Amino acid sequence: MSSQQKILVIGGNGVTGKLIVRDLLEHLPNVQIDIGSRSSKKPTIISNRTNKIKIDINNEATAKQIIKNYNLVILSIGPFSSFGDRPHKICTQAGVDCLDINDEISAAKEIFQLDRFAREREVKILTGMGMCPGLTTLLLLSLLQKMPPGKKSLHLRLCFAKNPEVGIAAAQTALSGFRGKVTEIDNGELVLVEAQDDSEYCFPNFDRPLPTVHCPSVDAWNFSLHPPVDLSQIAKLDLKIYTEGMSSETVKTLRKAKWTNNQKIIKLLSIFAVFLNNLSAKNFDDNLTSAVAECIGKDESKQVYVSGLNSYEMTARFVSAIAELLLFERNVIEAGVHSLIEFCDRDCKTLLNLLKKRQINLTFQDCTNREIATKYN
């Protein structure tokens, strides 16, 4: 391997992947950033520091030989439920650190099973380094640091404005998540509860509440696996989202459908949904997308949020910051499989500074004197 640091972004031709590549090129001027894809499609980003690398994760032997040439691999492929832990296992066999933007609990369960293998091979695997989990995890951890001891409720709320371009894998993940029951923490325990799609939330930059739908929370699953605080002190940790153009009634219909486990039907629906989005999302406003975390305690409540970027930009810039930290701060985390919870135990301050360079700023608000409990009915 040459002395120049090299990163391979597998899925670097995708909607999120190309934004990751662009951000890495901007912030890591002395690093080669290669675009990994199984298709012959030409990359949309052309630079003298990028090469198009044809790689197919399904061809494990060849993929391993390719990955050996890199210092770090970023996995921007999906849906992750289709790949499970295979890409991470290949990276571990090749002896190369990797990080992903996984947002599915089923895949996270498989990936964390590689922990012992990764430690034996002295490989670092960081999973869930996108917008949710990832950025949302950082919001939750930042809030907890500012709250006094005692029982508290944590609420994640995401507002997705229409994007000019939507990835099929992202649409598949979203549609697959609309099941009858969702994962959250309730009274200190990870539970499956009936989805409640009848609540509203007033997001930053909006003067009226918006309808939200109940979604499974990977952050809740991660908290149960590696609790950053005593779980008995967490009365609730849930996730609800608003997606422009998708009504609560549509989601309720999807939850009742009997084909939600059929990935072929889900993929066809996703392709159709992406087609409709690309026709209608001509006028879009990044300021209307936001990620919000709120912590409600007995005597004090706080909110923290990020806005001003679309969800793909938030994901790309966040994972780029993590990659920079992992590449140049070798002792920031030990070998093994980690979520952001363990990562922030070591160096949250440096990460926050890297995010500021990328125009991701956390805005805190005191909500103690504001009537907010009604928003979670």
PDB file of C-alpha atoms in Angstrom, residues 120-334:
ATOM      1  CA  GLU A 120      -9.163 -10.662  17.033  1.00  0.00           C
ATOM      2  CA  ARG A 121      -8.263  -9.098  13.677  1.00  0.00           C
ATOM      3  CA  GLU A 122      -7.674  -5.662  15.275  1.00  0.00           C
ATOM      4  CA  VAL A 123     -10.275  -4.057  13.012  1.00  0.00           C
ATOM      5  CA  LYS A 124     -12.601  -1.200  13.953  1.00  0.00           C
ATOM      6  CA  ILE A 125     -16.210  -1.336  12.753  1.00  0.00           C
ATOM      7  CA  LEU A 126     -18.393   1.712  13.360  1.00  0.00           C
ATOM      8  CA  THR A 127     -22.044   1.106  12.555  1.00  0.00           C
ATOM      9  CA  GLY A 128     -24.989   3.517  12.403  1.00  0.00           C
ATOM     10  CA  MET A 129     -22.942   6.598  11.458  1.00  0.00           C
ATOM     11  CA  GLY A 130     -25.562   8.336   9.321  1.00  0.00           C
ATOM     12  CA  MET A 131     -28.374  10.700  10.216  1.00  0.00           C
ATOM     13  CA  CYS A 132     -30.501   8.293  12.277  1.00  0.00           C
ATOM     14  CA  PRO A 133     -28.799   6.709  14.082  1.00  0.00           C
ATOM     15  CA  GLY A 134     -25.583   8.711  14.128  1.00  0.00           C
ATOM     16  CA  LEU A 135     -26.434  12.388  14.218  1.00  0.00           C
ATOM     17  CA  THR A 136     -29.540  11.617  16.294  1.00  0.00           C
ATOM     18  CA  THR A 137     -27.367   9.614  18.711  1.00  0.00           C
ATOM     19  CA  LEU A 138     -25.120  12.636  19.143  1.00  0.00           C
ATOM     20  CA  LEU A 139     -28.162  14.822  19.851  1.00  0.00           C
ATOM     21  CA  LEU A 140     -29.372  12.421  22.541  1.00  0.00           C
ATOM     22  CA  LEU A 141     -25.954  12.109  24.195  1.00  0.00           C
ATOM     23  CA  SER A 142     -25.461  15.887  24.139  1.00  0.00           C
ATOM     24  CA  LEU A 143     -28.822  16.387  25.851  1.00  0.00           C
ATOM     25  CA  LEU A 144     -28.124  13.793  28.524  1.00  0.00           C
ATOM     26  CA  GLN A 145     -24.887  15.583  29.441  1.00  0.00           C
ATOM     27  CA  LYS A 146     -26.856  18.759  30.161  1.00  0.00           C
ATOM     28  CA  MET A 147     -29.671  17.169  32.171  1.00  0.00           C
ATOM     29  CA  PRO A 148     -29.632  16.573  35.948  1.00  0.00           C
ATOM     30  CA  PRO A 149     -29.959  13.031  37.341  1.00  0.00           C
ATOM     31  CA  GLY A 150     -33.413  11.540  37.570  1.00  0.00           C
ATOM     32  CA  LYS A 151     -36.020   9.883  35.414  1.00  0.00           C
ATOM     33  CA  LYS A 152     -36.489  11.413  31.983  1.00  0.00           C
ATOM     34  CA  SER A 153     -38.170  10.871  28.627  1.00  0.00           C
ATOM     35  CA  LEU A 154     -36.251  11.148  25.356  1.00  0.00           C
ATOM     36  CA  HIS A 155     -37.989  11.883  22.080  1.00  0.00           C
ATOM     37  CA  LEU A 156     -36.492  11.946  18.593  1.00  0.00           C
ATOM     38  CA  ARG A 157     -38.443  13.813  15.926  1.00  0.00           C
ATOM     39  CA  LEU A 158     -37.346  14.011  12.283  1.00  0.00           C
ATOM     40  CA  CYS A 159     -38.800  16.277   9.619  1.00  0.00           C
ATOM     41  CA  PHE A 160     -38.030  15.289   6.031  1.00  0.00           C
ATOM     42  CA  ALA A 161     -38.764  17.910   3.399  1.00  0.00           C
ATOM     43  CA  LYS A 162     -38.925  16.740  -0.199  1.00  0.00           C
ATOM     44  CA  ASN A 163     -35.529  16.165  -1.782  1.00  0.00           C
ATOM     45  CA  PRO A 164     -34.783  16.753  -5.466  1.00  0.00           C
ATOM     46  CA  GLU A 165     -33.351  13.230  -5.568  1.00  0.00           C
ATOM     47  CA  VAL A 166     -34.228  10.212  -3.436  1.00  0.00           C
ATOM     48  CA  GLY A 167     -32.387   6.903  -3.250  1.00  0.00           C
ATOM     49  CA  ILE A 168     -34.263   3.664  -3.872  1.00  0.00           C
ATOM     50  CA  ALA A 169     -32.534   1.960  -0.933  1.00  0.00           C
ATOM     51  CA  ALA A 170     -33.672   4.747   1.413  1.00  0.00           C
ATOM     52  CA  ALA A 171     -37.239   4.381   0.156  1.00  0.00           C
ATOM     53  CA  GLN A 172     -37.075   0.597   0.685  1.00  0.00           C
ATOM     54  CA  THR A 173     -35.873   1.030   4.259  1.00  0.00           C
ATOM     55  CA  ALA A 174     -38.631   3.537   5.005  1.00  0.00           C
ATOM     56  CA  LEU A 175     -41.397   1.366   3.551  1.00  0.00           C
ATOM     57  CA  SER A 176     -40.072  -1.744   5.310  1.00  0.00           C
ATOM     58  CA  GLY A 177     -40.238   0.111   8.630  1.00  0.00           C
ATOM     59  CA  PHE A 178     -43.975   0.707   8.424  1.00  0.00           C
ATOM     60  CA  ARG A 179     -44.973  -2.361  10.430  1.00  0.00           C
ATOM     61  CA  GLY A 180     -47.705  -2.717  13.007  1.00  0.00           C
ATOM     62  CA  LYS A 181     -45.235  -2.646  15.906  1.00  0.00           C
ATOM     63  CA  VAL A 182     -42.151  -0.500  16.471  1.00  0.00           C
ATOM     64  CA  THR A 183     -39.109  -0.709  18.746  1.00  0.00           C
ATOM     65  CA  GLU A 184     -38.574   1.826  21.528  1.00  0.00           C
ATOM     66  CA  ILE A 185     -37.552   2.038  25.181  1.00  0.00           C
ATOM     67  CA  ASP A 186     -40.378   2.134  27.704  1.00  0.00           C
ATOM     68  CA  ASN A 187     -39.705   2.301  31.452  1.00  0.00           C
ATOM     69  CA  GLY A 188     -36.091   1.267  30.977  1.00  0.00           C
ATOM     70  CA  GLU A 189     -36.775  -1.736  28.743  1.00  0.00           C
ATOM     71  CA  LEU A 190     -36.516  -2.290  25.003  1.00  0.00           C
ATOM     72  CA  VAL A 191     -40.011  -3.183  23.830  1.00  0.00           C
ATOM     73  CA  LEU A 192     -42.175  -3.631  20.764  1.00  0.00           C
ATOM     74  CA  VAL A 193     -45.252  -1.425  20.942  1.00  0.00           C
ATOM     75  CA  GLU A 194     -48.212  -0.791  18.685  1.00  0.00           C
ATOM     76  CA  ALA A 195     -47.434   2.065  16.313  1.00  0.00           C
ATOM     77  CA  GLN A 196     -49.202   5.325  17.166  1.00  0.00           C
ATOM     78  CA  ASP A 197     -49.576   7.642  14.170  1.00  0.00           C
ATOM     79  CA  ASP A 198     -51.951  10.242  15.597  1.00  0.00           C
ATOM     80  CA  SER A 199     -49.565  12.701  17.266  1.00  0.00           C
ATOM     81  CA  GLU A 200     -48.270  16.066  16.033  1.00  0.00           C
ATOM     82  CA  TYR A 201     -45.056  18.004  16.571  1.00  0.00           C
ATOM     83  CA  CYS A 202     -44.032  21.626  15.929  1.00  0.00           C
ATOM     84  CA  PHE A 203     -40.581  21.514  14.315  1.00  0.00           C
ATOM     85  CA  PRO A 204     -38.099  24.404  14.131  1.00  0.00           C
ATOM     86  CA  ASN A 205     -38.878  26.783  11.234  1.00  0.00           C
ATOM     87  CA  PHE A 206     -42.562  25.800  11.304  1.00  0.00           C
ATOM     88  CA  ASP A 207     -45.354  27.851  12.832  1.00  0.00           C
ATOM     89  CA  ARG A 208     -47.764  24.944  13.067  1.00  0.00           C
ATOM     90  CA  PRO A 209     -47.603  21.338  14.264  1.00  0.00           C
ATOM     91  CA  LEU A 210     -47.135  18.586  11.685  1.00  0.00           C
ATOM     92  CA  PRO A 211     -48.504  15.019  11.795  1.00  0.00           C
ATOM     93  CA  THR A 212     -45.884  12.409  12.659  1.00  0.00           C
ATOM     94  CA  VAL A 213     -45.708   8.640  12.246  1.00  0.00           C
ATOM     95  CA  HIS A 214     -44.212   6.172  14.696  1.00  0.00           C
ATOM     96  CA  CYS A 215     -41.000   4.429  13.548  1.00  0.00           C
ATOM     97  CA  PRO A 216     -38.668   1.762  14.967  1.00  0.00           C
ATOM     98  CA  SER A 217     -35.695   3.338  16.739  1.00  0.00           C
ATOM     99  CA  VAL A 218     -32.198   1.947  16.169  1.00  0.00           C
ATOM    100  CA  ASP A 219     -31.045   4.443  18.802  1.00  0.00           C
ATOM    101  CA  ALA A 220     -33.308   2.723  21.331  1.00  0.00           C
ATOM    102  CA  TRP A 221     -31.792  -0.640  20.388  1.00  0.00           C
ATOM    103  CA  ASN A 222     -28.259   0.788  20.715  1.00  0.00           C
ATOM    104  CA  PHE A 223     -29.103   2.327  24.098  1.00  0.00           C
ATOM    105  CA  SER A 224     -30.284  -1.070  25.331  1.00  0.00           C
ATOM    106  CA  LEU A 225     -27.037  -2.691  24.135  1.00  0.00           C
ATOM    107  CA  HIS A 226     -24.628  -0.048  25.497  1.00  0.00           C
ATOM    108  CA  PRO A 227     -26.553   2.207  27.915  1.00  0.00           C
ATOM    109  CA  PRO A 228     -24.938   5.663  28.225  1.00  0.00           C
ATOM    110  CA  VAL A 229     -26.915   6.121  31.459  1.00  0.00           C
ATOM    111  CA  ASP A 230     -28.812   3.857  33.838  1.00  0.00           C
ATOM    112  CA  LEU A 231     -31.669   2.563  31.661  1.00  0.00           C
ATOM    113  CA  SER A 232     -34.024   2.526  34.639  1.00  0.00           C
ATOM    114  CA  GLN A 233     -33.844   6.335  34.434  1.00  0.00           C
ATOM    115  CA  ILE A 234     -35.175   6.342  30.836  1.00  0.00           C
ATOM    116  CA  ALA A 235     -38.963   6.446  30.954  1.00  0.00           C
ATOM    117  CA  LYS A 236     -39.228   6.638  27.159  1.00  0.00           C
ATOM    118  CA  LEU A 237     -37.065   6.773  24.031  1.00  0.00           C
ATOM    119  CA  ASP A 238     -39.078   6.871  20.828  1.00  0.00           C
ATOM    120  CA  LEU A 239     -38.837   8.055  17.229  1.00  0.00           C
ATOM    121  CA  LYS A 240     -41.490   9.773  15.138  1.00  0.00           C
ATOM    122  CA  ILE A 241     -41.091  11.390  11.741  1.00  0.00           C
ATOM    123  CA  TYR A 242     -42.856  13.714   9.354  1.00  0.00           C
ATOM    124  CA  THR A 243     -42.228  13.154   5.641  1.00  0.00           C
ATOM    125  CA  GLU A 244     -43.472  15.825   3.267  1.00  0.00           C
ATOM    126  CA  GLY A 245     -45.852  14.299   0.755  1.00  0.00           C
ATOM    127  CA  MET A 246     -46.676  11.166   2.794  1.00  0.00           C
ATOM    128  CA  SER A 247     -49.817  11.299   4.892  1.00  0.00           C
ATOM    129  CA  SER A 248     -50.456   9.455   8.139  1.00  0.00           C
ATOM    130  CA  GLU A 249     -53.383   7.703   6.457  1.00  0.00           C
ATOM    131  CA  THR A 250     -51.065   6.285   3.786  1.00  0.00           C
ATOM    132  CA  VAL A 251     -48.748   4.954   6.478  1.00  0.00           C
ATOM    133  CA  LYS A 252     -51.657   3.381   8.374  1.00  0.00           C
ATOM    134  CA  THR A 253     -52.688   1.591   5.176  1.00  0.00           C
ATOM    135  CA  LEU A 254     -49.137   0.323   4.641  1.00  0.00           C
ATOM    136  CA  ARG A 255     -48.971  -0.996   8.209  1.00  0.00           C
ATOM    137  CA  LYS A 256     -52.034  -3.168   7.592  1.00  0.00           C
ATOM    138  CA  ALA A 257     -50.747  -4.586   4.302  1.00  0.00           C
ATOM    139  CA  LYS A 258     -49.821  -8.266   4.348  1.00  0.00           C
ATOM    140  CA  TRP A 259     -46.961  -7.893   1.852  1.00  0.00           C
ATOM    141  CA  THR A 260     -44.707  -5.674   4.007  1.00  0.00           C
ATOM    142  CA  ASN A 261     -42.303  -8.623   4.419  1.00  0.00           C
ATOM    143  CA  ASN A 262     -42.118  -9.185   0.651  1.00  0.00           C
ATOM    144  CA  GLN A 263     -38.950  -7.364  -0.439  1.00  0.00           C
ATOM    145  CA  LYS A 264     -39.736  -7.713  -4.151  1.00  0.00           C
ATOM    146  CA  ILE A 265     -42.999  -5.803  -3.725  1.00  0.00           C
ATOM    147  CA  ILE A 266     -41.289  -3.289  -1.425  1.00  0.00           C
ATOM    148  CA  LYS A 267     -38.607  -2.648  -4.064  1.00  0.00           C
ATOM    149  CA  LEU A 268     -41.167  -2.119  -6.840  1.00  0.00           C
ATOM    150  CA  LEU A 269     -43.106   0.295  -4.644  1.00  0.00           C
ATOM    151  CA  SER A 270     -39.868   2.092  -3.785  1.00  0.00           C
ATOM    152  CA  ILE A 271     -38.971   2.567  -7.448  1.00  0.00           C
ATOM    153  CA  PHE A 272     -42.444   3.990  -8.091  1.00  0.00           C
ATOM    154  CA  ALA A 273     -42.226   6.277  -5.031  1.00  0.00           C
ATOM    155  CA  VAL A 274     -38.823   7.597  -6.142  1.00  0.00           C
ATOM    156  CA  PHE A 275     -40.188   8.254  -9.634  1.00  0.00           C
ATOM    157  CA  LEU A 276     -43.107  10.255  -8.213  1.00  0.00           C
ATOM    158  CA  ASN A 277     -40.792  12.195  -5.895  1.00  0.00           C
ATOM    159  CA  ASN A 278     -38.432  13.163  -8.688  1.00  0.00           C
ATOM    160  CA  LEU A 279     -41.391  14.476 -10.669  1.00  0.00           C
ATOM    161  CA  SER A 280     -42.824  16.552  -7.834  1.00  0.00           C
ATOM    162  CA  ALA A 281     -39.796  17.711  -5.816  1.00  0.00           C
ATOM    163  CA  LYS A 282     -38.916  20.634  -8.064  1.00  0.00           C
ATOM    164  CA  ASN A 283     -39.267  23.215  -5.311  1.00  0.00           C
ATOM    165  CA  PHE A 284     -37.533  22.191  -2.120  1.00  0.00           C
ATOM    166  CA  ASP A 285     -36.261  23.967   0.971  1.00  0.00           C
ATOM    167  CA  ASP A 286     -33.445  22.415   2.990  1.00  0.00           C
ATOM    168  CA  ASN A 287     -34.360  24.626   5.955  1.00  0.00           C
ATOM    169  CA  LEU A 288     -37.509  22.565   6.404  1.00  0.00           C
ATOM    170  CA  THR A 289     -35.558  19.380   7.161  1.00  0.00           C
ATOM    171  CA  SER A 290     -34.559  18.987  10.799  1.00  0.00           C
ATOM    172  CA  ALA A 291     -33.464  16.441  13.365  1.00  0.00           C
ATOM    173  CA  VAL A 292     -34.716  17.170  16.878  1.00  0.00           C
ATOM    174  CA  ALA A 293     -34.112  15.517  20.233  1.00  0.00           C
ATOM    175  CA  GLU A 294     -36.006  16.510  23.350  1.00  0.00           C
ATOM    176  CA  CYS A 295     -35.416  15.433  26.915  1.00  0.00           C
ATOM    177  CA  ILE A 296     -38.191  15.922  29.452  1.00  0.00           C
ATOM    178  CA  GLY A 297     -37.190  15.669  33.099  1.00  0.00           C
ATOM    179  CA  LYS A 298     -39.109  16.189  36.304  1.00  0.00           C
ATOM    180  CA  ASP A 299     -38.059  19.817  36.787  1.00  0.00           C
ATOM    181  CA  GLU A 300     -36.182  20.644  33.588  1.00  0.00           C
ATOM    182  CA  SER A 301     -36.604  19.989  29.878  1.00  0.00           C
ATOM    183  CA  LYS A 302     -34.256  20.721  26.983  1.00  0.00           C
ATOM    184  CA  GLN A 303     -34.255  20.461  23.212  1.00  0.00           C
ATOM    185  CA  VAL A 304     -31.420  20.253  20.687  1.00  0.00           C
ATOM    186  CA  TYR A 305     -31.773  20.289  16.923  1.00  0.00           C
ATOM    187  CA  VAL A 306     -29.955  20.514  13.597  1.00  0.00           C
ATOM    188  CA  SER A 307     -31.523  22.039  10.490  1.00  0.00           C
ATOM    189  CA  GLY A 308     -30.579  23.814   7.266  1.00  0.00           C
ATOM    190  CA  LEU A 309     -29.449  20.730   5.320  1.00  0.00           C
ATOM    191  CA  ASN A 310     -31.426  17.994   3.606  1.00  0.00           C
ATOM    192  CA  SER A 311     -31.273  14.529   5.134  1.00  0.00           C
ATOM    193  CA  TYR A 312     -28.762  13.224   2.583  1.00  0.00           C
ATOM    194  CA  GLU A 313     -26.385  16.122   3.263  1.00  0.00           C
ATOM    195  CA  MET A 314     -26.702  15.591   7.021  1.00  0.00           C
ATOM    196  CA  THR A 315     -25.841  11.927   6.563  1.00  0.00           C
ATOM    197  CA  ALA A 316     -22.922  12.578   4.212  1.00  0.00           C
ATOM    198  CA  ARG A 317     -21.313  15.298   6.299  1.00  0.00           C
ATOM    199  CA  PHE A 318     -21.721  13.339   9.517  1.00  0.00           C
ATOM    200  CA  VAL A 319     -20.126  10.166   8.179  1.00  0.00           C
ATOM    201  CA  SER A 320     -17.352  12.234   6.566  1.00  0.00           C
ATOM    202  CA  ALA A 321     -16.526  13.781   9.950  1.00  0.00           C
ATOM    203  CA  ILE A 322     -16.447  10.331  11.558  1.00  0.00           C
ATOM    204  CA  ALA A 323     -14.156   9.084   8.769  1.00  0.00           C
ATOM    205  CA  GLU A 324     -11.763  12.003   9.291  1.00  0.00           C
ATOM    206  CA  LEU A 325     -11.619  11.333  13.012  1.00  0.00           C
ATOM    207  CA  LEU A 326     -11.126   7.591  12.588  1.00  0.00           C
ATOM    208  CA  LEU A 327      -8.450   8.009   9.910  1.00  0.00           C
ATOM    209  CA  PHE A 328      -6.272  10.514  11.749  1.00  0.00           C
ATOM    210  CA  GLU A 329      -6.995   9.802  15.418  1.00  0.00           C
ATOM    211  CA  ARG A 330      -6.052   6.147  15.528  1.00  0.00           C
ATOM    212  CA  ASN A 331      -6.531   5.791  19.294  1.00  0.00           C
ATOM    213  CA  VAL A 332     -10.020   7.289  19.369  1.00  0.00           C
ATOM    214  CA  ILE A 333     -11.575   3.818  19.701  1.00  0.00           C
ATOM    215  CA  GLU A 334     -10.292   0.267  20.137  1.00  0.00           C
TER     216      GLU A 334
END
